[in-house]
Amino acid sequence: MIHLTLYTTLGCHLCAQLEGLVHRLANDEVVLEHIEISADAALAERYGVRIPVLADHHGAELDRGLDPKRLGEWLRRRGWLDEAALAAWLSPPEAPRATAAYRRHGRRYLG
């Protein structure tokens, strides 16, 4: 089980996005301790423009970790990265298959 701290504030959509990305890319179950920075002036000063910030159990931080490559490298250095999940996340979406068109009553339809 991976224990991380997430420095956040109420309504932070970037924090929610990072939380989802961490759960997708980690190779084990992730438990996040949410620290509300607005309740403490010192935390707000330290993290106010940097959130979302992840911290591991040693206190090593990753701020603005929404880039999957940066987050992946941070997780990899700790042995927590699911390499297949990162590769799938970074691979381009599959192109839609072309379908044949046909005409009926003068109108063109895709099949």
Coordinates of N, CA, C and O in Angstrom, one line a residue:
M1 N 0.8 -1.2 0.0 CA 0.0 0.0 0.0 C 0.9 1.2 0.0 O 1.9 1.3 0.7
I2 N 0.5 2.2 -0.8 CA 1.3 3.4 -0.9 C 0.6 4.5 -0.2 O -0.6 4.8 -0.4
H3 N 1.3 5.2 0.8 CA 0.8 6.3 1.6 C 1.4 7.6 1.1 O 2.6 7.7 1.1
L4 N 0.6 8.5 0.6 CA 1.0 9.8 0.2 C 0.2 10.9 0.9 O -0.9 10.7 1.3
T5 N 0.8 12.1 0.9 CA 0.1 13.2 1.4 C -0.2 14.2 0.2 O 0.6 14.4 -0.7
L6 N -1.4 14.7 0.2 CA -1.8 15.6 -0.9 C -2.2 16.9 -0.2 O -3.1 17.0 0.6
Y7 N -1.4 17.9 -0.5 CA -1.7 19.3 0.0 C -2.7 19.9 -1.0 O -2.4 20.0 -2.2
T8 N -3.8 20.3 -0.5 CA -5.0 20.7 -1.3 C -5.7 21.8 -0.7 O -5.4 22.2 0.4
T9 N -6.8 22.3 -1.3 CA -7.7 23.2 -0.8 C -9.1 22.9 -1.3 O -9.2 22.2 -2.4
L10 N -10.1 23.3 -0.6 CA -11.5 23.0 -1.0 C -11.8 23.4 -2.4 O -11.5 24.6 -2.8
G11 N -12.3 22.6 -3.2 CA -12.7 22.9 -4.6 C -11.6 22.9 -5.6 O -11.8 23.4 -6.7
C12 N -10.5 22.4 -5.3 CA -9.3 22.4 -6.2 C -9.5 21.3 -7.2 O -9.3 20.1 -7.0
H13 N -9.9 21.7 -8.5 CA -10.1 20.7 -9.5 C -8.8 20.1 -10.0 O -8.8 18.9 -10.4
L14 N -7.7 20.8 -9.9 CA -6.4 20.2 -10.3 C -6.0 19.1 -9.3 O -5.4 18.1 -9.7
C15 N -6.4 19.3 -8.0 CA -6.1 18.3 -7.0 C -6.9 17.1 -7.3 O -6.3 15.9 -7.2
A16 N -8.1 17.2 -7.7 CA -8.9 16.0 -8.0 C -8.4 15.3 -9.2 O -8.4 14.1 -9.3
Q17 N -7.9 16.1 -10.2 CA -7.3 15.4 -11.4 C -6.0 14.7 -11.1 O -5.8 13.6 -11.5
L18 N -5.2 15.3 -10.2 CA -4.0 14.6 -9.8 C -4.3 13.4 -9.0 O -3.6 12.3 -9.2
E19 N -5.2 13.4 -8.2 CA -5.6 12.3 -7.4 C -6.0 11.1 -8.3 O -5.6 10.0 -8.1
G20 N -6.8 11.4 -9.3 CA -7.2 10.3 -10.2 C -6.1 9.8 -11.0 O -6.0 8.6 -11.2
L21 N -5.1 10.6 -11.4 CA -4.0 10.2 -12.2 C -3.1 9.3 -11.3 O -2.5 8.3 -11.8
V22 N -2.9 9.7 -10.0 CA -2.1 8.9 -9.1 C -2.7 7.5 -9.0 O -1.9 6.5 -9.1
H23 N -4.0 7.4 -8.8 CA -4.6 6.1 -8.7 C -4.5 5.3 -10.0 O -4.3 4.0 -9.9
R24 N -4.5 5.9 -11.1 CA -4.3 5.2 -12.4 C -2.9 4.7 -12.6 O -2.7 3.6 -13.2
L25 N -1.9 5.5 -12.2 CA -0.5 5.1 -12.5 C 0.2 4.3 -11.5 O 1.3 3.8 -11.8
A26 N -0.3 4.3 -10.3 CA 0.4 3.6 -9.2 C 0.2 2.1 -9.4 O -0.8 1.6 -9.8
N27 N 1.3 1.3 -9.0 CA 1.2 -0.1 -9.1 C 0.7 -0.8 -7.9 O 0.7 -2.0 -7.8
D28 N 0.1 -0.1 -6.9 CA -0.5 -0.6 -5.7 C -1.6 0.3 -5.3 O -1.7 1.4 -5.8
E29 N -2.3 -0.1 -4.3 CA -3.4 0.8 -3.8 C -2.8 2.0 -3.1 O -1.8 1.9 -2.4
V30 N -3.4 3.2 -3.4 CA -2.9 4.4 -2.9 C -3.8 5.0 -1.8 O -5.0 5.0 -2.0
V31 N -3.2 5.3 -0.7 CA -4.0 6.0 0.4 C -3.5 7.4 0.5 O -2.3 7.6 0.7
L32 N -4.3 8.4 0.3 CA -4.0 9.8 0.3 C -4.5 10.5 1.5 O -5.6 10.4 1.9
E33 N -3.6 11.1 2.2 CA -3.9 12.0 3.4 C -4.1 13.4 2.8 O -3.1 13.9 2.3
H34 N -5.3 13.9 2.9 CA -5.5 15.3 2.4 C -5.2 16.3 3.5 O -5.8 16.2 4.5
I35 N -4.4 17.2 3.1 CA -4.1 18.3 4.1 C -4.6 19.6 3.5 O -4.3 20.0 2.4
E36 N -5.6 20.2 4.2 CA -6.2 21.4 3.8 C -5.3 22.6 4.1 O -5.1 22.9 5.3
I37 N -4.8 23.3 3.1 CA -3.9 24.4 3.4 C -4.5 25.7 3.8 O -3.9 26.5 4.4
S38 N -5.8 25.9 3.5 CA -6.4 27.2 3.8 C -6.7 27.3 5.3 O -6.9 28.5 5.8
A39 N -6.6 26.3 6.1 CA -6.8 26.3 7.5 C -5.6 26.8 8.3 O -5.7 27.0 9.5
D40 N -4.5 26.9 7.6 CA -3.2 27.2 8.3 C -2.4 28.2 7.4 O -2.1 27.9 6.3
A41 N -2.2 29.4 8.0 CA -1.5 30.4 7.3 C -0.1 30.0 6.7 O 0.3 30.4 5.6
A42 N 0.6 29.2 7.5 CA 2.0 28.8 7.1 C 1.8 27.9 5.9 O 2.6 28.0 4.9
L43 N 0.9 26.9 5.9 CA 0.7 26.0 4.8 C 0.2 26.8 3.6 O 0.6 26.5 2.4
A44 N -0.7 27.7 3.8 CA -1.2 28.5 2.6 C 0.0 29.3 2.0 O 0.0 29.4 0.8
E45 N 0.8 29.9 2.8 CA 2.0 30.6 2.3 C 2.9 29.7 1.5 O 3.4 30.0 0.4
R46 N 3.2 28.5 2.1 CA 4.1 27.5 1.4 C 3.6 26.9 0.2 O 4.3 26.7 -0.8
Y47 N 2.3 26.5 0.2 CA 1.7 25.7 -0.9 C 0.7 26.5 -1.8 O 0.3 25.9 -2.8
G48 N 0.3 27.7 -1.4 CA -0.8 28.4 -2.1 C -0.7 28.4 -3.6 O -1.7 28.2 -4.2
V49 N 0.4 28.7 -4.2 CA 0.5 28.8 -5.6 C 1.1 27.5 -6.3 O 1.2 27.4 -7.5
R50 N 1.4 26.5 -5.4 CA 2.0 25.3 -5.9 C 1.1 24.1 -6.0 O 1.4 23.1 -6.5
I51 N -0.1 24.2 -5.4 CA -1.0 23.0 -5.3 C -1.5 22.6 -6.7 O -1.6 23.5 -7.5
P52 N -1.7 21.3 -6.9 CA -1.6 20.2 -5.9 C -0.1 19.8 -5.7 O 0.7 19.8 -6.6
V53 N 0.1 19.5 -4.5 CA 1.5 19.0 -4.1 C 1.3 17.6 -3.4 O 0.6 17.4 -2.5
L54 N 2.1 16.6 -4.0 CA 2.2 15.3 -3.4 C 3.4 15.2 -2.6 O 4.5 15.8 -2.9
A55 N 3.4 14.5 -1.5 CA 4.6 14.2 -0.7 C 4.6 12.8 -0.3 O 3.5 12.2 0.0
D56 N 5.8 12.2 -0.3 CA 5.9 10.8 0.1 C 6.2 10.7 1.6 O 6.2 11.8 2.3
H57 N 6.4 9.5 2.1 CA 6.6 9.4 3.6 C 7.9 10.0 4.1 O 8.1 10.1 5.2
H58 N 8.8 10.3 3.1 CA 10.1 10.9 3.5 C 10.0 12.5 3.4 O 11.0 13.1 3.8
G59 N 8.9 12.9 2.9 CA 8.7 14.4 2.8 C 9.1 14.9 1.4 O 9.0 16.1 1.2
A60 N 9.6 14.1 0.5 CA 9.9 14.5 -0.9 C 8.6 14.9 -1.6 O 7.6 14.2 -1.6
E61 N 8.6 16.1 -2.2 CA 7.4 16.7 -2.8 C 7.5 16.7 -4.3 O 8.6 16.8 -4.9
L62 N 6.3 16.6 -4.9 CA 6.1 16.9 -6.3 C 5.0 17.9 -6.4 O 3.9 17.6 -6.1
D63 N 5.4 19.1 -6.9 CA 4.3 20.1 -7.1 C 3.9 20.1 -8.5 O 4.7 19.8 -9.4
R64 N 2.7 20.5 -8.8 CA 2.1 20.6 -10.1 C 2.4 19.3 -10.9 O 2.9 19.3 -12.0
G65 N 2.1 18.2 -10.3 CA 2.4 16.9 -10.9 C 1.4 16.4 -11.9 O 1.2 15.2 -12.1
L66 N 0.7 17.3 -12.6 CA -0.4 16.8 -13.5 C 0.2 16.3 -14.8 O -0.5 15.7 -15.6
D67 N 1.5 16.5 -15.1 CA 2.1 16.0 -16.3 C 2.3 14.5 -16.0 O 3.1 14.2 -15.1
P68 N 1.7 13.6 -16.8 CA 1.9 12.2 -16.5 C 3.3 11.7 -16.6 O 3.7 10.8 -15.8
K69 N 4.2 12.3 -17.4 CA 5.6 11.9 -17.5 C 6.3 12.3 -16.2 O 7.1 11.5 -15.7
R70 N 6.1 13.5 -15.7 CA 6.7 13.9 -14.4 C 6.2 13.1 -13.3 O 7.0 12.6 -12.4
L71 N 4.9 12.9 -13.2 CA 4.4 12.1 -12.1 C 4.9 10.6 -12.2 O 5.3 10.0 -11.2
G72 N 4.9 10.1 -13.5 CA 5.4 8.8 -13.7 C 6.9 8.6 -13.2 O 7.2 7.6 -12.6
E73 N 7.7 9.6 -13.5 CA 9.1 9.5 -13.1 C 9.2 9.6 -11.6 O 10.0 8.9 -11.0
W74 N 8.4 10.4 -11.0 CA 8.4 10.6 -9.5 C 8.0 9.2 -8.9 O 8.6 8.8 -7.9
L75 N 7.0 8.6 -9.4 CA 6.5 7.3 -8.9 C 7.6 6.2 -9.2 O 7.8 5.4 -8.4
R76 N 8.2 6.3 -10.4 CA 9.2 5.3 -10.8 C 10.4 5.3 -9.8 O 10.9 4.2 -9.4
R77 N 10.8 6.5 -9.4 CA 12.0 6.6 -8.5 C 11.7 5.9 -7.2 O 12.6 5.5 -6.5
R78 N 10.5 5.8 -6.8 CA 10.1 5.2 -5.6 C 9.6 3.7 -5.7 O 9.2 3.1 -4.8
G79 N 9.6 3.2 -7.0 CA 9.2 1.8 -7.2 C 7.7 1.7 -7.2 O 7.2 0.5 -7.0
W80 N 7.0 2.7 -7.5 CA 5.5 2.7 -7.4 C 4.8 2.8 -8.7 O 3.6 2.9 -8.8
L81 N 5.5 2.9 -9.8 CA 4.9 3.1 -11.1 C 4.4 1.8 -11.8 O 5.2 0.9 -11.9
D82 N 3.2 1.8 -12.3 CA 2.7 0.8 -13.2 C 3.1 1.2 -14.6 O 2.4 2.1 -15.2
E83 N 4.2 0.6 -15.1 CA 4.7 1.0 -16.4 C 3.7 0.9 -17.5 O 3.6 1.7 -18.4
A84 N 2.9 -0.2 -17.5 CA 1.9 -0.5 -18.5 C 0.8 0.6 -18.5 O 0.4 1.1 -19.5
A85 N 0.4 1.0 -17.3 CA -0.6 2.1 -17.2 C -0.1 3.4 -17.8 O -0.8 4.1 -18.4
L86 N 1.2 3.7 -17.5 CA 1.8 5.0 -18.0 C 1.8 4.9 -19.6 O 1.5 5.9 -20.2
A87 N 2.3 3.8 -20.1 CA 2.4 3.6 -21.5 C 1.0 3.7 -22.2 O 0.9 4.4 -23.2
A88 N 0.0 3.2 -21.6 CA -1.3 3.3 -22.1 C -1.9 4.7 -22.1 O -2.5 5.2 -23.0
W89 N -1.5 5.4 -21.0 CA -2.0 6.8 -20.8 C -1.3 7.7 -21.9 O -2.0 8.6 -22.4
L90 N -0.1 7.4 -22.2 CA 0.7 8.3 -23.1 C 0.5 7.9 -24.6 O 0.9 8.7 -25.4
S91 N 0.0 6.7 -24.9 CA -0.2 6.3 -26.3 C -1.3 7.1 -26.9 O -2.3 7.4 -26.3
P92 N -1.1 7.4 -28.2 CA -2.2 8.1 -28.9 C -3.5 7.3 -29.0 O -3.4 6.1 -29.0
P93 N -4.6 8.0 -29.0 CA -5.9 7.2 -29.1 C -6.0 6.5 -30.4 O -5.4 7.0 -31.4
E94 N -6.6 5.4 -30.4 CA -6.8 4.6 -31.6 C -7.7 5.4 -32.6 O -8.7 6.0 -32.2
A95 N -7.3 5.5 -33.9 CA -8.1 6.2 -34.9 C -9.3 5.4 -35.2 O -9.3 4.2 -35.2
P96 N -10.4 6.1 -35.3 CA -11.7 5.4 -35.6 C -11.6 4.7 -37.0 O -10.9 5.2 -37.9
R97 N -12.2 3.6 -37.1 CA -12.2 2.8 -38.3 C -13.1 3.5 -39.3 O -14.2 4.0 -39.0
A98 N -12.7 3.5 -40.6 CA -13.5 4.1 -41.6 C -14.7 3.1 -41.9 O -14.5 1.9 -41.9
T99 N -15.8 3.7 -42.2 CA -16.9 2.9 -42.5 C -17.4 3.2 -43.9 O -17.2 4.4 -44.4
A100 N -17.9 2.3 -44.6 CA -18.4 2.5 -46.0 C -19.6 3.4 -46.0 O -20.5 3.3 -45.1
A101 N -19.7 4.2 -47.0 CA -20.9 5.1 -47.2 C -21.8 4.5 -48.3 O -21.3 3.8 -49.1
Y102 N -23.0 4.7 -48.1 CA -24.0 4.2 -49.2 C -25.0 5.3 -49.4 O -25.2 6.2 -48.6
R103 N -25.7 5.2 -50.6 CA -26.7 6.1 -50.9 C -28.1 5.4 -50.9 O -28.2 4.3 -51.4
R104 N -29.0 6.2 -50.4 CA -30.4 5.7 -50.4 C -31.3 6.9 -50.6 O -31.2 7.8 -49.8
H105 N -32.2 6.8 -51.6 CA -33.1 7.9 -51.9 C -32.4 9.2 -52.1 O -32.9 10.3 -51.6
G106 N -31.2 9.2 -52.7 CA -30.5 10.4 -53.0 C -29.7 11.0 -51.8 O -29.0 12.0 -51.9
R107 N -29.8 10.3 -50.7 CA -29.0 10.8 -49.5 C -27.8 9.8 -49.2 O -27.9 8.6 -49.5
R108 N -26.8 10.4 -48.6 CA -25.6 9.6 -48.3 C -25.6 9.3 -46.9 O -25.8 10.1 -46.0
Y109 N -25.4 8.0 -46.5 CA -25.3 7.5 -45.2 C -24.0 6.8 -44.9 O -23.5 6.1 -45.8
L110 N -23.6 6.8 -43.7 CA -22.4 6.1 -43.3 C -22.9 4.7 -42.7 O -23.8 4.7 -42.0
G111 N -22.2 3.6 -43.1 CA -22.6 2.3 -42.7 C -22.1 1.8 -41.5 O -21.4 2.3 -40.7

